[in-house]
Amino acid sequence: MNTITGLTLSQLVHGLRTGDFSSREAVQAYLEQIERLEPNLHAFISLAPEQALAQADIADSRLAAWRKSGENPIPPLLGVPMAIKDVLCVAGLRCTAGSRILENFIPPFSATAVERLLEAGIIVLGKTNTDEFAMGSSTENSGYWVTHNPWNLERVPGGSSGGSAAAVAADMAPAALGSDTGGSIRQPAAFCGISGIKPTYGRVSRYGLIAYGSSLDCVGAFARQVSDVALIYSLIAGHDERDATSMDYPKPQVNLNGKDLKGLRVGIPDEYFIAGIQAEVEASVREAIQVLQTLGAAVERVSLPHTEYALPVYYLIAPAEASANLARFDGIRYEPRSEAESMWGVFYRTRGERFGAEVKRRIMLGTYALSAGYYDAYYGQAQKVRTLIKTDFEQAFEKVDLIAAPVAPSTAFPIGRHSDDPLAMYLEDIFTLPANLAGVPGLVFPVGFDANGLPVGMQLMGPHFGEDILFKAGHAYQQVTDWHQRKPPLIDKAFT
Ligand code: GLN
């Protein structure tokens, strides 16, 4: 059925311009879809229906004026609805980071990535669910509720950007923003059968992103197909003086011409095809690599020898940085507050009552790793090994243009499976963490299904600022395959 919500982002832009439908109709269609599926999925933390409709009317009058005069160019995404992960500030909309400690926080400003998309004409439908402060791989750690995977309601959507991924997979939004500190865009994109980009560290401003691990955090995007992800990336990337780590590098020119990959050298890292990985995941990824070969790419083995250290290194660095970043949530600077007799009492009660278990675990780990006498042994040592991991990538990219690998060892796992075992949950990240530690970009797109009908994703990693190569390869792949066009059965069920 060709409803508005079934369109890709680019089709939606086209339909709005030609006047096939109005922005109000589009926003209404998505709001109806959300109303229908949200009770099963819980992909959002907050919705903004009135603002969205009011903005749609403004967009419609601009579109009408443009159609009449045909003159001044209009913003590229004028009137297009989108969903935003609830760790990114949108002025005037509550921003919780999935935490009860920010239950009442209404930011007076928008994150740079959001602001750039608002200038490009988007309309925010709502804020999507996330593991608390983006700490997790399943969206089960949210302080609000658990998001369900649209392909199977008993499975997790991945995390921490599980709300954004589920919303796009279920046609509740044509695209969404997310954040990726150790895999939080790539793993949920894979689990939900959609496409997603984690850009090069420093390529997209972190201003207005609620900080988790500041040396790892990246803002990126989800959509149904690679070309749409590339479009959003090209709008949000670029220097921002409000983020000191944002790179002053020319604006990207994403050019997706053709599907000829002749001359492209694809590296297959031995360390990513290991015992314990689900057989169907490995088989689908290997088949996808063959498709890239038939398009002209040359494939060779590469080695990233320090991969096995990525997990311990990440789980020192990320909690250490988180423990510092989360110190600001004390009941004084942000509401809500738990009252107590003394200032320390306010801190103690506010944090004790409102942070979830995983967040507390990470604050304790991180504080320990940073404490006097231990800093060199833990954080300092982890930073040194991190450099070795980064060097692995640099050496590999002297031989190949990109690296193809699985995203996670398995497809979406059942809700509750790792609830009592944080280490098993951390193992879900082994193939995504290295890119964050090295700062390189990663693109994910669907390449098959397992026997339970759950999507399998593939990850392409590139050199720093090599997003264009990733998009070119992913787009070429999607021109000769149709995995990205498959939709979860629940979408049709909802229409009957
Ligand atoms: N699962 C990883 C963690 O819990 C990564 C999360 C993320 O990328 N935000 O830290």
XYZ file of C-alpha atoms and ligand atoms in Angstrom:
506
model
C 0.000 0.000 0.000
C 1.501 3.301 -1.024
C 0.613 5.513 1.882
C 2.657 8.618 2.648
C 4.377 6.846 5.540
C 5.595 4.149 3.167
C 7.693 6.646 1.192
C 11.423 7.110 1.491
C 12.753 10.481 2.582
C 13.586 11.487 -0.988
C 10.160 10.420 -2.258
C 8.594 12.460 0.505
C 10.596 15.549 -0.482
C 9.503 15.036 -4.089
C 5.828 14.599 -3.190
C 5.814 17.773 -1.095
C 7.375 19.783 -3.902
C 5.057 18.577 -6.614
C 2.097 19.075 -4.282
C 1.001 15.397 -4.339
C 0.309 15.925 -0.672
C 0.817 18.720 1.822
C 3.169 18.839 4.771
C 0.094 18.836 7.044
C -1.076 15.595 5.391
C 2.381 14.089 5.803
C 2.646 15.077 9.465
C -0.867 13.784 10.084
C -0.070 10.475 8.390
C 2.989 9.964 10.609
C 1.104 10.969 13.742
C -1.592 8.419 12.900
C 1.012 5.760 12.309
C 2.581 6.617 15.671
C -0.788 6.487 17.399
C -1.465 3.066 15.880
C 1.893 1.418 16.596
C 3.240 3.228 19.634
C 1.282 1.117 22.151
C 3.236 -1.910 20.858
C 6.603 -0.301 20.240
C 7.141 2.518 22.774
C 9.638 4.178 20.444
C 9.060 7.727 21.710
C 9.488 9.440 25.070
C 7.663 12.641 24.054
C 5.560 13.704 21.084
C 4.956 17.200 19.765
C 1.799 16.891 17.626
C 0.493 20.469 17.956
C 3.817 22.144 17.197
C 4.389 19.728 14.312
C 1.026 20.529 12.709
C 1.496 24.271 13.202
C 4.922 24.086 11.551
C 3.473 21.992 8.742
C 1.025 24.806 7.939
C 3.887 27.293 7.762
C 5.820 24.916 5.498
C 2.748 24.467 3.288
C 2.376 28.178 2.703
C 6.064 28.457 1.825
C 5.751 25.490 -0.527
C 2.664 27.004 -2.168
C 4.391 30.358 -2.642
C 7.424 28.597 -4.095
C 5.303 26.562 -6.499
C 3.592 29.727 -7.705
C 6.711 31.811 -8.223
C 9.211 28.995 -8.749
C 11.901 31.465 -7.832
C 13.939 31.490 -4.649
C 15.246 28.054 -3.803
C 13.524 26.491 -0.797
C 15.256 24.592 2.012
C 16.016 20.987 0.982
C 13.772 19.277 3.569
C 10.982 21.854 3.813
C 7.935 20.276 5.472
C 9.569 16.871 6.107
C 8.784 15.280 9.502
C 11.595 13.629 11.492
C 12.207 12.045 14.882
C 15.072 13.070 17.198
C 16.774 10.901 19.826
C 16.051 12.268 23.270
C 19.721 13.034 23.996
C 19.712 15.924 21.503
C 18.251 19.250 22.566
C 15.370 20.706 20.592
C 14.461 24.188 21.865
C 11.199 24.130 23.797
C 10.788 20.328 23.843
C 11.525 18.333 26.961
C 14.876 16.506 26.771
C 15.323 13.625 29.216
C 18.301 11.617 27.871
C 16.148 8.656 28.914
C 16.731 9.602 32.562
C 14.386 10.482 35.385
C 16.985 12.985 36.564
C 16.106 15.169 33.543
C 12.373 14.538 33.694
C 11.551 18.269 33.687
C 14.365 19.655 31.539
C 13.179 21.872 28.689
C 16.234 23.191 26.844
C 16.040 26.785 25.646
C 18.281 25.995 22.643
C 18.684 23.338 19.964
C 21.677 21.107 19.287
C 23.653 22.266 16.254
C 22.715 19.137 14.268
C 19.037 19.760 15.046
C 19.335 23.466 14.292
C 20.854 22.712 10.893
C 18.006 20.358 10.075
C 15.429 22.901 11.266
C 17.033 25.422 8.919
C 16.765 22.767 6.210
C 13.010 22.711 6.873
C 12.324 19.621 8.989
C 9.468 19.290 11.438
C 10.137 17.456 14.712
C 7.491 14.814 15.445
C 8.894 13.852 18.828
C 11.823 12.665 20.903
C 12.734 8.993 20.768
C 13.508 6.547 23.539
C 17.083 5.729 24.532
C 19.009 3.860 27.157
C 19.585 6.267 30.049
C 22.321 8.723 28.989
C 22.866 6.469 25.957
C 24.382 3.735 28.136
C 23.253 0.448 26.720
C 22.807 -1.787 23.709
C 19.118 -2.591 23.898
C 17.009 0.423 24.999
C 16.057 -1.642 28.046
C 17.999 0.768 30.308
C 15.649 3.680 29.629
C 14.255 5.346 32.749
C 10.859 5.403 30.966
C 10.036 2.174 29.146
C 11.468 -0.535 26.942
C 11.259 -0.084 23.181
C 10.280 -3.163 21.188
C 11.680 -4.311 17.863
C 9.133 -3.799 15.039
C 10.230 -7.113 13.454
C 9.431 -9.068 16.605
C 7.894 -7.451 19.643
C 9.649 -9.835 22.015
C 13.061 -8.671 20.822
C 15.082 -5.561 21.603
C 15.501 -2.910 18.891
C 19.178 -2.529 19.857
C 20.498 0.526 21.598
C 21.020 3.006 22.760
C 19.254 4.768 19.851
C 16.618 1.991 19.764
C 13.702 4.437 19.722
C 14.958 6.220 16.604
C 15.712 2.935 14.818
C 12.331 1.381 15.692
C 10.503 4.559 14.634
C 12.128 4.554 11.181
C 11.749 0.773 10.726
C 8.023 1.021 11.566
C 7.429 3.994 9.241
C 6.687 6.278 12.187
C 9.236 8.728 10.734
C 11.088 8.771 7.402
C 14.387 9.503 9.146
C 15.762 10.172 12.613
C 18.824 11.484 14.405
C 20.752 9.335 16.858
C 24.071 9.306 18.675
C 26.831 6.697 18.643
C 29.431 6.447 21.407
C 30.234 2.763 20.975
C 27.709 1.530 18.419
C 24.421 3.153 19.339
C 23.477 4.053 15.771
C 24.981 1.094 13.962
C 23.746 -1.755 16.158
C 20.081 -0.613 16.326
C 20.133 0.094 12.573
C 21.245 -3.517 12.052
C 18.705 -4.943 14.529
C 15.851 -2.984 12.908
C 16.821 -3.531 9.245
C 17.509 0.094 8.301
C 20.509 2.222 7.294
C 22.533 4.435 9.627
C 25.731 6.449 9.731
C 28.126 7.104 12.584
C 30.268 9.912 11.172
C 33.965 10.571 11.759
C 34.558 11.931 15.272
C 34.469 15.724 15.012
C 32.584 15.801 11.697
C 29.220 16.682 13.250
C 29.021 19.114 16.144
C 28.280 17.660 19.582
C 26.900 20.994 20.795
C 23.509 20.321 22.380
C 24.098 16.569 22.600
C 23.881 15.502 26.246
C 27.440 14.270 26.814
C 28.210 10.637 27.571
C 31.829 9.908 26.561
C 33.061 13.155 25.096
C 36.015 11.697 23.190
C 33.747 9.056 21.600
C 30.310 10.672 21.097
C 29.123 11.217 17.500
C 25.802 12.523 16.193
C 24.476 10.647 13.160
C 21.377 9.631 11.258
C 18.996 6.802 10.384
C 16.837 6.372 7.306
C 15.472 3.585 5.202
C 18.151 3.815 2.539
C 21.778 4.896 2.307
C 21.134 7.805 -0.080
C 18.739 9.375 2.442
C 21.207 8.905 5.286
C 23.831 10.600 3.093
C 21.490 13.533 2.493
C 20.959 14.130 6.206
C 24.660 13.684 6.898
C 25.520 16.332 4.313
C 23.173 18.767 6.093
C 24.409 18.215 9.656
C 28.169 17.846 9.014
C 30.571 20.764 9.138
C 32.440 22.994 11.522
C 30.748 24.552 14.537
C 32.633 26.971 16.745
C 30.501 25.954 19.732
C 32.147 22.498 19.782
C 35.912 22.680 20.277
C 36.398 19.201 18.774
C 34.377 19.962 15.659
C 36.753 19.905 12.707
C 37.207 22.848 10.415
C 36.998 20.743 7.308
C 35.103 21.668 4.121
C 31.388 20.843 3.998
C 30.906 17.381 2.516
C 29.811 17.034 -1.080
C 28.123 13.678 -1.122
C 27.983 12.448 -4.660
C 26.327 9.097 -5.199
C 26.747 8.583 -8.881
C 26.451 5.107 -10.304
C 26.929 1.639 -8.965
C 30.299 0.871 -10.449
C 32.753 0.019 -7.692
C 35.708 -0.715 -9.968
C 38.967 0.172 -8.271
C 37.477 0.074 -4.762
C 39.554 -2.031 -2.358
C 37.537 -3.676 0.414
C 39.329 -5.127 3.441
C 37.958 -8.059 5.424
C 39.379 -8.054 8.966
C 40.192 -11.535 10.308
C 39.417 -10.384 13.847
C 35.746 -9.701 13.027
C 34.901 -13.208 11.845
C 35.385 -15.147 15.030
C 33.938 -18.153 16.803
C 30.649 -17.403 18.508
C 29.212 -15.195 15.812
C 25.736 -16.313 14.641
C 26.178 -18.381 11.447
C 23.466 -16.492 9.539
C 25.072 -13.153 10.370
C 28.408 -14.284 8.989
C 26.789 -15.852 5.899
C 24.766 -12.719 5.031
C 27.755 -10.421 5.510
C 29.952 -12.645 3.337
C 27.277 -12.724 0.628
C 27.032 -8.938 0.737
C 30.790 -8.692 0.283
C 30.406 -10.863 -2.823
C 27.824 -8.429 -4.136
C 30.335 -5.604 -3.730
C 32.779 -7.776 -5.699
C 30.321 -8.275 -8.539
C 30.023 -4.475 -8.681
C 33.772 -4.294 -9.305
C 35.319 -4.041 -5.831
C 38.492 -5.981 -5.058
C 38.472 -7.823 -1.752
C 41.455 -8.651 0.435
C 42.116 -9.763 4.006
C 43.363 -7.215 6.487
C 44.313 -7.436 10.137
C 43.350 -5.148 13.001
C 45.458 -6.934 15.612
C 44.429 -4.927 18.681
C 40.690 -5.507 18.214
C 40.495 -7.784 21.261
C 41.448 -4.859 23.528
C 38.686 -2.586 22.295
C 36.113 -3.826 24.790
C 38.165 -3.369 27.993
C 39.607 -0.089 26.707
C 36.168 1.287 25.863
C 34.676 0.200 29.183
C 37.374 2.174 30.995
C 37.349 5.295 28.841
C 33.574 5.641 28.366
C 32.637 5.276 32.074
C 35.559 7.534 33.091
C 34.342 10.309 30.824
C 30.728 9.638 31.793
C 31.505 9.944 35.496
C 32.897 13.427 34.851
C 30.087 14.452 32.487
C 27.320 13.284 34.796
C 28.671 15.176 37.810
C 26.578 18.164 36.748
C 23.286 16.376 37.463
C 23.020 17.185 41.133
C 19.499 18.495 41.692
C 20.726 22.096 41.740
C 21.489 22.908 38.115
C 18.654 20.836 36.664
C 15.233 19.895 37.923
C 13.871 17.731 39.482
C 15.396 17.888 42.966
C 14.983 15.658 46.016
C 14.937 17.934 49.039
C 17.205 17.261 52.001
C 18.648 19.088 55.001
C 22.099 19.704 53.562
C 23.543 20.406 50.126
C 25.268 17.013 50.143
C 21.969 15.464 51.086
C 20.327 17.033 48.035
C 23.071 15.647 45.777
C 22.935 12.262 47.400
C 19.176 11.851 47.313
C 18.639 13.364 43.852
C 21.285 11.149 42.273
C 20.461 8.098 44.341
C 16.756 8.231 43.554
C 16.853 9.241 39.917
C 19.827 7.584 38.223
C 19.201 4.021 37.070
C 21.364 1.025 37.997
C 23.473 1.002 34.820
C 24.275 4.699 35.120
C 25.333 4.266 38.749
C 27.480 1.283 37.792
C 29.290 3.346 35.169
C 29.761 6.346 37.463
C 31.351 4.077 40.069
C 33.577 2.336 37.529
C 34.612 5.625 35.981
C 35.260 7.392 39.274
C 37.414 4.491 40.394
C 39.395 4.471 37.131
C 40.067 8.202 37.458
C 40.872 8.275 41.143
C 44.289 9.394 42.388
C 46.804 6.588 42.215
C 44.791 4.623 39.674
C 44.635 7.113 36.816
C 47.853 5.946 35.146
C 47.084 2.285 35.643
C 43.590 2.483 34.137
C 42.611 5.579 32.179
C 46.174 6.409 31.105
C 46.891 2.839 30.072
C 43.586 2.574 28.203
C 44.432 5.725 26.233
C 47.733 4.172 25.156
C 46.058 0.998 23.909
C 43.465 3.180 22.205
C 46.281 4.681 20.131
C 47.316 1.180 19.045
C 43.732 0.488 17.915
C 43.707 3.721 15.940
C 47.057 2.817 14.375
C 45.634 -0.575 13.298
C 43.013 1.272 11.252
C 45.506 3.730 9.793
C 47.721 0.867 8.648
C 44.779 -1.034 7.171
C 43.627 2.045 5.255
C 47.018 2.251 3.573
C 46.058 -0.983 1.822
C 42.285 -0.734 1.414
C 39.659 1.990 0.930
C 37.143 0.564 3.358
C 36.622 -2.321 5.756
C 33.569 -4.577 5.683
C 32.464 -6.393 8.833
C 29.486 -7.602 10.849
C 27.802 -5.053 13.146
C 27.052 -7.333 16.093
C 27.662 -11.009 16.807
C 23.939 -11.813 16.540
C 20.611 -10.477 15.357
C 18.212 -8.777 17.808
C 18.167 -10.712 21.092
C 15.116 -11.328 23.287
C 14.090 -8.611 25.743
C 15.428 -9.509 29.180
C 18.162 -11.877 27.996
C 21.082 -9.816 29.327
C 19.216 -7.981 32.098
C 21.175 -9.575 34.926
C 24.491 -9.813 33.132
C 26.086 -6.477 32.209
C 29.175 -8.202 30.776
C 27.092 -10.211 28.290
C 25.443 -6.931 27.253
C 28.852 -5.251 26.799
C 29.927 -8.099 24.489
C 27.211 -7.016 22.035
C 29.467 -4.053 21.193
C 32.669 -5.835 20.213
C 32.417 -5.005 16.504
C 31.252 -1.400 16.892
C 33.491 -0.031 19.668
C 36.762 0.015 17.660
C 35.457 2.647 15.199
C 34.624 5.009 18.087
C 38.000 4.471 19.730
C 39.726 5.195 16.405
C 37.326 8.012 15.471
C 36.586 6.534 12.031
C 33.155 6.550 10.340
C 30.859 3.521 10.076
C 27.879 2.943 7.795
C 25.348 0.165 8.392
C 22.712 -1.207 6.026
C 20.624 -4.387 5.846
C 22.037 -7.420 4.009
C 19.674 -10.275 4.881
C 17.548 -12.025 7.479
C 18.051 -14.896 9.891
C 15.775 -17.953 10.169
C 13.555 -16.072 12.658
C 12.910 -13.288 10.173
C 15.181 -10.820 11.985
C 17.304 -8.430 9.922
C 21.080 -8.749 9.553
C 23.191 -5.641 8.964
C 26.647 -5.071 7.540
C 29.087 -2.397 8.624
C 31.467 -0.525 6.343
C 34.196 1.435 8.115
C 36.291 4.043 6.349
C 39.265 6.297 6.989
C 38.731 9.602 8.840
C 36.466 11.823 6.723
C 35.908 8.934 4.295
C 32.093 8.975 4.581
C 31.679 9.559 0.855
C 33.356 6.212 0.035
C 31.051 4.422 2.478
C 27.945 6.058 1.012
C 29.027 5.266 -2.528
C 29.526 1.566 -1.738
C 26.331 1.300 0.333
C 24.256 3.079 -2.281
C 25.681 0.881 -5.053
C 24.776 -2.197 -2.983
C 21.202 -0.955 -2.503
C 20.765 -0.409 -6.215
C 21.204 -4.128 -6.869
C 19.543 -5.573 -3.753
C 16.194 -5.026 -2.075
C 16.777 -5.844 1.615
C 16.294 -2.175 2.458
C 12.818 -2.247 0.926
C 11.530 -5.022 3.189
C 9.221 -3.872 5.941
C 8.205 -5.480 9.214
C 4.876 -7.343 8.837
C 3.432 -5.282 11.708
C 3.192 -2.251 9.414
C 0.663 -3.891 7.124
C -1.180 -5.523 9.969
C -1.768 -2.095 11.406
C -3.513 -1.008 8.219
C -6.002 -3.865 7.992
N 26.534 -0.032 24.205
C 27.583 0.912 24.393
C 27.516 1.449 25.793
O 26.693 1.029 26.515
C 27.496 2.009 23.380
C 26.392 2.955 23.623
C 26.427 4.136 22.700
O 26.979 4.080 21.605
N 25.861 5.235 23.160
O 28.287 2.273 26.184
